[in-house]
XYZ file of C-alpha atoms in Angstrom:
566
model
C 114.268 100.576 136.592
C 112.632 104.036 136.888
C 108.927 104.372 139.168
C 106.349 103.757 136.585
C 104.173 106.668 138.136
C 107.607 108.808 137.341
C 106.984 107.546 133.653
C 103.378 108.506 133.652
C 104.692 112.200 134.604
C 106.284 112.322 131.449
C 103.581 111.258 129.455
C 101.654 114.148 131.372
C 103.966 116.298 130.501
C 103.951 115.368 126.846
C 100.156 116.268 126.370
C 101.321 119.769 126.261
C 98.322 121.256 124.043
C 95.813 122.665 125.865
C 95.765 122.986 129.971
C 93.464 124.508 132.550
C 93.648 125.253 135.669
C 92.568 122.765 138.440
C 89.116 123.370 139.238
C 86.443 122.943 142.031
C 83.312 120.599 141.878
C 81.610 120.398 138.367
C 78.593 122.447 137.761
C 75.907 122.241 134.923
C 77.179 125.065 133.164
C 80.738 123.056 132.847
C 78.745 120.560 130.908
C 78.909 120.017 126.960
C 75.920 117.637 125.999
C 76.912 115.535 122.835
C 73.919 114.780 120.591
C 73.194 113.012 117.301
C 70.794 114.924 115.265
C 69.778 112.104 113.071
C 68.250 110.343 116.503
C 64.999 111.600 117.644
C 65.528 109.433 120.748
C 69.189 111.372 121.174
C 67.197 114.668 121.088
C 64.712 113.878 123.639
C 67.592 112.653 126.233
C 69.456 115.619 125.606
C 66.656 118.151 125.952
C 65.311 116.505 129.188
C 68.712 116.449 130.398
C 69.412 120.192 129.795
C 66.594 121.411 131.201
C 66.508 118.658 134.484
C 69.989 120.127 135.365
C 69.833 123.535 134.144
C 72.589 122.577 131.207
C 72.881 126.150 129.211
C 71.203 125.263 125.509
C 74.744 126.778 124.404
C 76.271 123.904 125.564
C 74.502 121.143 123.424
C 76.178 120.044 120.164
C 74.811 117.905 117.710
C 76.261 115.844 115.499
C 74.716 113.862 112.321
C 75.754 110.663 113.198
C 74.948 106.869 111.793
C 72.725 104.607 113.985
C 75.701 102.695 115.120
C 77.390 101.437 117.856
C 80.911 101.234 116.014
C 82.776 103.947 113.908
C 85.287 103.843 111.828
C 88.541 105.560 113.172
C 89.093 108.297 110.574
C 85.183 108.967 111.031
C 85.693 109.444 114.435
C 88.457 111.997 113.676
C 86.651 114.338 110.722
C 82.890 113.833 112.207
C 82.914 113.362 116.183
C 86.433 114.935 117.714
C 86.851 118.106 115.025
C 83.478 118.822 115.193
C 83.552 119.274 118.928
C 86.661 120.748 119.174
C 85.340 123.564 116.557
C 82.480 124.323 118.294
C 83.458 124.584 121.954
C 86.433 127.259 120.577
C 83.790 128.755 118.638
C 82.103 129.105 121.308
C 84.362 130.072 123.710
C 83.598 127.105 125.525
C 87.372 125.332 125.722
C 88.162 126.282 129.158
C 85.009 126.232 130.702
C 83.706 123.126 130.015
C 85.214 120.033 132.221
C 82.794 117.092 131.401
C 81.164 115.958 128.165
C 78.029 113.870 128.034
C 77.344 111.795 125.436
C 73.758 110.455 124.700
C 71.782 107.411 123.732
C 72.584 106.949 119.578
C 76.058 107.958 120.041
C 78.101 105.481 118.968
C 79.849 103.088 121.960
C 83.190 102.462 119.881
C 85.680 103.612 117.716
C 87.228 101.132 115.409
C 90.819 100.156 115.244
C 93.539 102.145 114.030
C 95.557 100.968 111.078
C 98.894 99.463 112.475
C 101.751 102.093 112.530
C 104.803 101.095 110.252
C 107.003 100.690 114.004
C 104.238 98.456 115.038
C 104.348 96.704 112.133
C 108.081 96.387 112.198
C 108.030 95.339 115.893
C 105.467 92.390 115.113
C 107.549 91.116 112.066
C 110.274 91.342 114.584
C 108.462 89.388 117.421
C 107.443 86.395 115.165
C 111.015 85.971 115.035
C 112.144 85.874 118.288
C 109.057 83.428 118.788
C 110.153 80.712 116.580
C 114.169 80.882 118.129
C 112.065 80.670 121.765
C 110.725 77.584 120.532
C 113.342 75.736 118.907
C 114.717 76.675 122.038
C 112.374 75.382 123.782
C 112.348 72.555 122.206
C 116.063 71.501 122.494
C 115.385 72.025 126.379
C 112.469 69.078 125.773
C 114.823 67.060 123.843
C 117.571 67.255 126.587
C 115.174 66.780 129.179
C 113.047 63.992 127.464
C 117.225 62.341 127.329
C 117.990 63.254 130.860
C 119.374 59.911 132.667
C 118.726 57.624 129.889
C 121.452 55.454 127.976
C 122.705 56.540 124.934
C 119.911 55.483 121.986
C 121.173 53.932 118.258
C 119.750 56.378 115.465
C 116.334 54.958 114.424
C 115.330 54.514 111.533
C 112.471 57.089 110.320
C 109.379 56.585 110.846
C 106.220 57.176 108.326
C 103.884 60.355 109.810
C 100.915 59.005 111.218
C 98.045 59.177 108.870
C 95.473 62.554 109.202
C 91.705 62.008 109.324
C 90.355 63.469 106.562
C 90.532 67.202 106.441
C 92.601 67.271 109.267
C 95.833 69.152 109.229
C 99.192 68.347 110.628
C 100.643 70.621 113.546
C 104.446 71.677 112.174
C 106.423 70.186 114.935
C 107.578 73.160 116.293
C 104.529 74.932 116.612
C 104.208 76.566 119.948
C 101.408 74.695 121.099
C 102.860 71.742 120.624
C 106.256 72.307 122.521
C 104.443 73.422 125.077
C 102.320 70.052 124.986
C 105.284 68.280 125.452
C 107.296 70.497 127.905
C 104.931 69.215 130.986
C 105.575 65.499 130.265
C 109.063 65.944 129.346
C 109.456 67.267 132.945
C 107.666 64.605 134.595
C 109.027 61.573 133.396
C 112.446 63.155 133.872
C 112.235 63.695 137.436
C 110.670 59.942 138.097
C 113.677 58.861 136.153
C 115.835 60.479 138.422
C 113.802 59.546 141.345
C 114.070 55.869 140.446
C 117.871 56.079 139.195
C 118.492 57.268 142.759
C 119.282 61.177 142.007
C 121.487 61.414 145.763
C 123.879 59.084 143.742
C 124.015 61.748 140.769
C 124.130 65.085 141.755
C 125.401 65.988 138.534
C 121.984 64.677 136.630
C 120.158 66.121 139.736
C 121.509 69.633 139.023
C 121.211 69.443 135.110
C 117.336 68.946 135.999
C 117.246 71.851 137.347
C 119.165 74.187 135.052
C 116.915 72.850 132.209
C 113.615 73.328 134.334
C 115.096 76.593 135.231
C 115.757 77.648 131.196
C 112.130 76.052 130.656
C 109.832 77.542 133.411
C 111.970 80.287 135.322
C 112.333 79.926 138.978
C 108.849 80.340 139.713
C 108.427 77.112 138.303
C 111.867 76.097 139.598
C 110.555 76.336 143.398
C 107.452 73.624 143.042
C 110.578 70.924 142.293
C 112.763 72.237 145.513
C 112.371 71.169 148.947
C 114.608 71.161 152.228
C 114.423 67.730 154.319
C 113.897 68.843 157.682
C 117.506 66.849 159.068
C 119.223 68.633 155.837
C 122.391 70.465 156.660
C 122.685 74.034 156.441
C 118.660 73.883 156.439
C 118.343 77.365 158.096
C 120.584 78.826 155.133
C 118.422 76.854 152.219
C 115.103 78.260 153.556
C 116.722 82.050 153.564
C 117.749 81.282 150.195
C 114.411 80.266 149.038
C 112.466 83.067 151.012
C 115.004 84.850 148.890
C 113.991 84.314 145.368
C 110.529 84.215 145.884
C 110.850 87.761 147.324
C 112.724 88.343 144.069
C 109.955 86.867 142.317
C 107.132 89.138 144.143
C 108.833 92.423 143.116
C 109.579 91.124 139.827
C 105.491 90.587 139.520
C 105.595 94.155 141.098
C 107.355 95.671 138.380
C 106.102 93.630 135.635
C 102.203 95.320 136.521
C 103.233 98.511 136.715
C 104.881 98.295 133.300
C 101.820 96.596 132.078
C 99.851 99.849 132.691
C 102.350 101.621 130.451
C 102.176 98.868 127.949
C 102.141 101.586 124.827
C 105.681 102.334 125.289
C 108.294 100.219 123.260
C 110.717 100.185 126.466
C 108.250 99.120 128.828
C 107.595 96.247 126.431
C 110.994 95.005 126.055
C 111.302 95.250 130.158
C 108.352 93.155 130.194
C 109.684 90.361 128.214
C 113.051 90.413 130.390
C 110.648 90.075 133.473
C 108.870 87.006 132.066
C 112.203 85.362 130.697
C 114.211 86.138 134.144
C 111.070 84.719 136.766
C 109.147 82.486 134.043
C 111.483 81.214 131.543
C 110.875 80.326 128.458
C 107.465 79.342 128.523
C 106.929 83.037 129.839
C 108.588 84.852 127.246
C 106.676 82.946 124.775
C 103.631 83.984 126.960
C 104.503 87.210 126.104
C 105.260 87.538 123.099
C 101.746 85.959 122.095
C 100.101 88.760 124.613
C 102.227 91.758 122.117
C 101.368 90.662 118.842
C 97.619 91.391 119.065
C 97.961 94.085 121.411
C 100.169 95.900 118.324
C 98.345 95.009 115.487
C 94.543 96.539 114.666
C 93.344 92.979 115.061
C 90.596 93.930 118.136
C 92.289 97.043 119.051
C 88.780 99.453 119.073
C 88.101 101.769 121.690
C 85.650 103.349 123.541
C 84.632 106.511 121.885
C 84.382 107.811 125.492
C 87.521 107.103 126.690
C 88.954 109.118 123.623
C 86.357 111.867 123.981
C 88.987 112.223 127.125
C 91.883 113.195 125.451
C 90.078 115.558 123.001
C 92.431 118.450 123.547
C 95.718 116.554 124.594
C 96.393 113.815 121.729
C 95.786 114.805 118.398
C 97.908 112.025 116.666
C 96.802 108.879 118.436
C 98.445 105.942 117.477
C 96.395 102.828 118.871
C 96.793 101.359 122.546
C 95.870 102.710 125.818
C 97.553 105.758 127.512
C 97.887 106.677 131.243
C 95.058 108.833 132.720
C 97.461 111.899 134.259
C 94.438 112.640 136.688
C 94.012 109.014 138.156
C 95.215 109.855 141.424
C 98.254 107.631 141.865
C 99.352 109.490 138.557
C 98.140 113.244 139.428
C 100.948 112.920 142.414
C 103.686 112.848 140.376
C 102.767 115.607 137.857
C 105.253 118.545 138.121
C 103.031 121.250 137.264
C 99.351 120.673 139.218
C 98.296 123.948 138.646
C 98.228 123.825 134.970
C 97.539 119.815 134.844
C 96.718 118.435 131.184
C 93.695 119.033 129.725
C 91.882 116.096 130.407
C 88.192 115.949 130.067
C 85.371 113.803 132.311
C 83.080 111.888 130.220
C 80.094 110.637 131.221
C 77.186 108.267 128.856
C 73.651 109.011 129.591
C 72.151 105.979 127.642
C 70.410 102.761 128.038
C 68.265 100.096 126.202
C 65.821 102.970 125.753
C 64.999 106.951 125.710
C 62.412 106.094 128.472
C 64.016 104.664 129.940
C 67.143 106.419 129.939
C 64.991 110.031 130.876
C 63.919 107.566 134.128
C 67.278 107.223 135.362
C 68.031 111.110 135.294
C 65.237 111.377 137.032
C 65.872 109.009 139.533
C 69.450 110.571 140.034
C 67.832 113.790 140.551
C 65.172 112.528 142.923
C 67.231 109.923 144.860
C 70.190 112.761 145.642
C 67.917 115.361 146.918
C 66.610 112.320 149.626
C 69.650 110.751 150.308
C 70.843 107.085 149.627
C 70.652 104.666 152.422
C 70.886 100.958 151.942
C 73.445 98.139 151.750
C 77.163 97.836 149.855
C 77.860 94.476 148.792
C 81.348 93.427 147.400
C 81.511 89.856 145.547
C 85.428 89.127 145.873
C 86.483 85.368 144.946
C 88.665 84.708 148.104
C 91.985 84.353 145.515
C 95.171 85.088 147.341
C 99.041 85.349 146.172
C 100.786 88.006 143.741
C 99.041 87.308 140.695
C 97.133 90.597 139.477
C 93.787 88.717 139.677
C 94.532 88.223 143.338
C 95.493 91.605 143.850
C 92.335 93.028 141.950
C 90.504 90.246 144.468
C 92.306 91.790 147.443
C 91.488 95.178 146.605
C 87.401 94.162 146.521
C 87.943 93.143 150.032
C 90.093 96.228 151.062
C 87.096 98.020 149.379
C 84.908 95.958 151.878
C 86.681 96.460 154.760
C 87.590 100.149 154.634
C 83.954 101.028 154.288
C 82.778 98.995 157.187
C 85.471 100.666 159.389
C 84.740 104.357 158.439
C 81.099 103.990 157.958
C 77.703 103.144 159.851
C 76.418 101.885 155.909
C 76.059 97.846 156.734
C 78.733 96.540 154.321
C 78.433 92.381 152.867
C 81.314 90.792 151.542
C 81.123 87.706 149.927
C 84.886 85.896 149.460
C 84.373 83.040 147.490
C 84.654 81.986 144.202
C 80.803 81.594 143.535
C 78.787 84.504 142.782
C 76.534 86.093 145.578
C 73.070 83.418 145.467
C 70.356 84.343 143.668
C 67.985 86.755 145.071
C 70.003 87.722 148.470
C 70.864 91.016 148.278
C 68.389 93.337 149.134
C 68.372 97.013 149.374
C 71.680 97.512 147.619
C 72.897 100.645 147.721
C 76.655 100.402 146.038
C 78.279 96.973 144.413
C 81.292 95.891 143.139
C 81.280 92.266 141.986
C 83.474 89.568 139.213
C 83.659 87.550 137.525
C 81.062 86.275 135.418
C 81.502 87.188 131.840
C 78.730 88.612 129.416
C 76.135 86.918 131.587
C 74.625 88.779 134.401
C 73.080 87.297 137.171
C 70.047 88.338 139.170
C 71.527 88.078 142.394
C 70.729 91.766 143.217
C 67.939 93.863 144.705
C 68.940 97.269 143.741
C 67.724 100.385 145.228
C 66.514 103.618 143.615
C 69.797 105.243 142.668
C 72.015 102.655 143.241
C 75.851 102.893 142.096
C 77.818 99.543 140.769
C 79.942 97.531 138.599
C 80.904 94.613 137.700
C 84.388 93.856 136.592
C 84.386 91.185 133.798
C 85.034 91.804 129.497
C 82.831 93.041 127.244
C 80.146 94.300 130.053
C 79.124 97.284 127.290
C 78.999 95.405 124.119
C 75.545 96.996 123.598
C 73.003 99.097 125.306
C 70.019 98.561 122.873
C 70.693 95.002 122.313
C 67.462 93.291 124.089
C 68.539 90.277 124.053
C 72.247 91.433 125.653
C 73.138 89.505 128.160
C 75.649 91.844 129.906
C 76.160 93.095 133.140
C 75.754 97.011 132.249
C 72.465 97.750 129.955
C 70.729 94.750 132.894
C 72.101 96.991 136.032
C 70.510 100.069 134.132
C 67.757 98.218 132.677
C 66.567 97.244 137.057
C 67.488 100.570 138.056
C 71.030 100.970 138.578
C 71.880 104.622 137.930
C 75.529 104.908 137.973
C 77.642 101.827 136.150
C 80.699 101.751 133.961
C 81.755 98.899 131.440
C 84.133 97.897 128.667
C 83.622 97.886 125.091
C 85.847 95.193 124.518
C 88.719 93.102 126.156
C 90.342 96.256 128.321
C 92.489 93.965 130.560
C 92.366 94.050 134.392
C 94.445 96.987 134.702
C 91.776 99.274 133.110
C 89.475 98.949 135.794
C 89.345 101.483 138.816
C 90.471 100.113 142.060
C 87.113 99.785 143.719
C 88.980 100.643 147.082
C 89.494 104.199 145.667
C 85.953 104.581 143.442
C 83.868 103.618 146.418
C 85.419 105.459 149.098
C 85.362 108.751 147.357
C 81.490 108.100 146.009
C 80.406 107.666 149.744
C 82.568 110.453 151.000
C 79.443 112.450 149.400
C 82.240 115.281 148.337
C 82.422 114.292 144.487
C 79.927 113.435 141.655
C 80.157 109.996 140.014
C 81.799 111.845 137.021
C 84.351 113.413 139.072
C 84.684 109.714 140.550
C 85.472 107.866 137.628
C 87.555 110.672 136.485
C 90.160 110.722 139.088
C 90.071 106.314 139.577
C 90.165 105.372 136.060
C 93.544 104.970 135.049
C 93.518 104.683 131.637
C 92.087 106.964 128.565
C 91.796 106.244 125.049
C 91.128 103.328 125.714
C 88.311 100.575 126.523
C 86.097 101.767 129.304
C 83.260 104.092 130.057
C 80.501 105.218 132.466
C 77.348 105.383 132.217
C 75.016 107.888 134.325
C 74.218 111.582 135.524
C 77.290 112.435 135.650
C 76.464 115.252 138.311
C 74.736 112.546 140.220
C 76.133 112.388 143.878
C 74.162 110.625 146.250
C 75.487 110.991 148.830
C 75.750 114.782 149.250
C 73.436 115.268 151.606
C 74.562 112.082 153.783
C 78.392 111.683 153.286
C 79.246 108.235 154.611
C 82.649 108.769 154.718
C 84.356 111.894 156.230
C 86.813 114.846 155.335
C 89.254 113.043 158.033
C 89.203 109.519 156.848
C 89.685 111.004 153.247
C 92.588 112.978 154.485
C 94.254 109.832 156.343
C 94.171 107.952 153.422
C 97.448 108.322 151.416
C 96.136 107.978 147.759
C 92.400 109.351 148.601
C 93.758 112.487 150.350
C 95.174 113.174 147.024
C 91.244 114.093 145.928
C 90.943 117.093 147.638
C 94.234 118.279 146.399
C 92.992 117.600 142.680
C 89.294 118.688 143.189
C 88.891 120.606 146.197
C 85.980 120.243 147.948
C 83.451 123.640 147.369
C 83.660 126.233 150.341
């Protein structure tokens, strides 16, 4: 299999519309403030905003826009992304501006995309291969559910059992209801052979295990092996096991970084292979439920942010996420990092209010001229093993750890699954915390200027919403000033790493634009930030140095991509 960061080179490469050449640290005047002209409150945050950071008024475009937080897809096209397009070439404004800012009453999402006719050809074509999984499946059950047992006389058949009214009958091989009966089926097979004496029949003792095998992969296979300490050849049978679940690791390995290049019809197919060669059956069934919705429009909106990236390098977008060339595991593999795609920073200055939103400028402004000093905390669950929610978990704590070691900021990690304790967390100056979802928790004391997230779904539902329960519009709403959120499921992988967001925040060299920019990895997609986006508050202070950047194999790749100013 071809390096999926080789893969995301080619997609770079693709997005051949527009490029510019890689530039230093963002100043006002490479801002383009996006404002809707039917809001009054819009207006205000944009004016303020202009004049706070020096914006040129040449730079603001407005756009009559509905009081909405979702748009329809073609009205995104004809009224948000042709608009802008025409007046920043109008303007002369393409290659100068680097970073658009959108503004409280422009609309969070865009809705879904009609289905494509391959997309629709590919689901028609996965529905298939779902019901031969499970009849599969379900002759596995059958064998399994006859494994060891004496030939049966046909029955006679038997009457259905009678519905309570309004009740509907499960056909019987609907998925869930194999998989209902795999786990039994399993079970009473093995006490069988337990009870039978399995030493005596190797034969049914090996059949077992093929069928488990076909069912569950050998991931599942392993929990039903073990080596006797007195066994013969014992050394060679724990090699062999070490073995596969090696095999199994880099199989998880591979299957992640396909996942983040999901939109491609190869990578899919790879995918299922993975599942069915490691998981079985019961995995490629997995699977194939995960690709049905992620292909149809069912729930596929975006962030209008996230496609405000790709204004000048995808014209024809066709649903699904797409690889952010400048995350910085992908901007090391482009061929050409002079002339990188055209992708723009986006940045949301909005909130429950105008007020309140004009207070949080302010605050950025204020806080970054004085410095910010104060505590990071880092809520990781304590989840180990291969899975990617242990390996998001893992990087929280690298996160934790790395900061602690290069800096004198006093760094609290808490690794366990319950959420940091209410009211415990004073002076925060960064955070990164999961996973509590759509209901935030007032564990936190946040400072004046304070930068944070938490990773969980559907964070930025709504910022005017009141009564939202969210993490992101509550951080804002107590004075959080730099915070980023999804729109809608965006799935782990969408998230930056917080051990590369964090890092290059503190290193004081970067605004929190120019942060999210180069640690989000995916565009067009689900996810956007909310704040000044030429906040950076630690300019003054830099926590983190030049040198630690520079030892750092993935961070180093920041000054390469944005060079510090001289």
């Amino acid at each position: 299999m071809r390096r999926p960061l080789n893969l995301l080179a080619a997609a770079a490469c693709a997005m051949a519309l527009a490029k510019v050449p890689t530039a230093g640290a963002l100043t006002p005047r490479q801002i383009a403030i996006i404002v809707n002209s039917n809001n009054i409150g819009s207006q205000e945050v944009a004016r303020y905003y202009m004049q706070a950071r020096h914006v040129p008024a040449r730079n603001v475009i407005g756009l009559p826009l509905p009081m909405t937080d979702t748009i329809p897809a073609n009205f995104y096209l004809s009224r948000v992304a042709a608009p802008i397009r025409r007046a920043l070439i109008r303007r002369g404004l393409k290659r100068q501006i680097r970073c658009l800012v959108t503004t409280y009453g422009i609309p969070l999402r865009v809705g879904p995309e009609a289905p494509s006719v391959q997309n629709q050809r590919e689901i028609t074509s996965i529905k298939s291969e779902q019901a031969r999984v499970v009849r599969h499946l379900a002759k596995v059950i059958a064998q399994l559910n006859n494994l060891g047992q004496p030939p049966k006389k046909a029955a006679p058949p038997r009457a259905p059992a009678a519905l309570k009214p309004g009740a509907q009958a499960a056909p019987p091989n609907a998925p869930a209801t194999v998989l209902g009966e795999l786990g039994p089926a399993i079970t009473k097979a093995r006490l069988r052979l337990v009870k039978i004496g399995e030493a005596t029949h190797p034969a049914l003792k090996q059949r077992f295990f093929h069928l488990v095998q076909e069912a569950i992969g050998p991931n599942g296979l392993l929990n039903f092996i073990s080596v006797p300490p007195n066994a013969p050849n014992r050394a060679a049978a724990l090699a062999g096991l070490a073995a596969i679940r090696r095999q199994i690791a880099n199989g998880q390995k591979q299957y992640l970084a396909l996942e983040a290049h999901r939109n491609r019809v190869a990578n899919r197919v790879r995918m299922r292979a993975l599942q069915l060669r490691f998981f079985g059956l019961v995995g490629l069934l997995s699977q194939l439920n995960q690709d049905i919705p992620f292909l149809s429009a069912k729930g596929l909106s975006t962030a209008l942010d996230s496609r405000l990236m790709a204004l000048w390098t995808i014209r024809r977008y066709r649903g699904g996420f797409v690889p952010n060339p400048m995350y910085l595991s992908y901007y090391a593999q482009l061929p050409d990092k002079k002339t990188p795609p055209h992708i723009l920073m986006v940045s949301r200055l909005d909130g429950l209010t105008p007020r309140n939103v004009i207070k949080m400028i302010a605050t950025s402004i204020r806080v970054e001229k004085a410095g910010l000093k104060g505590v990071a905390y880092f809520d990781a669950r304590g989840l180990t093993g291969a899975d990617p929610y242990a390996v998001f978990d893992s990087n929280i704590r690298h996160a934790a750890r790395f900061i602690k070691k290069h800096s004198h900021m006093p760094v609290v990690l808490n690794n366990v699954p319950a959420l940091f304790q209410a009211k415990n967390c004073p002076n925060a100056a960064i955070y990164c915390g999961w996973y509590s979802v759509r209901h935030y928790v007032n564990t936190v004391q946040w400072l004046p200027g304070c930068v944070g997230y938490h990773v969980a779904s559907f964070e930025l539902e709504s910022l005017h919403n009141p009564q939202e329960t969210g993490w992101c519009i509550n951080m804002l709403d107590r004075g959080v000033t730099g915070t980023l959120g999804a729109v809608a499921e965006p799935y782990l992988t969408a998230f930056p790493p917080p051990r590369l967001f964090f890092p290059l925040l503190l290193s004081g060299r970067y605004t929190q634009a120019e942060v999210y920019y180069m640690t989000c990895p995916l565009i067009c997609w689900r996810m956007a930030f909310v704040g000044d986006p030429l906040y950076n508050p630690f300019k003054h202070d830099p926590q983190i140095s030049l040198k630690t950047l520079q030892s750092d194999p993935t961070l180093k790749i920041a000054l390469e991509e944005i060079p510090p100013a001289k």
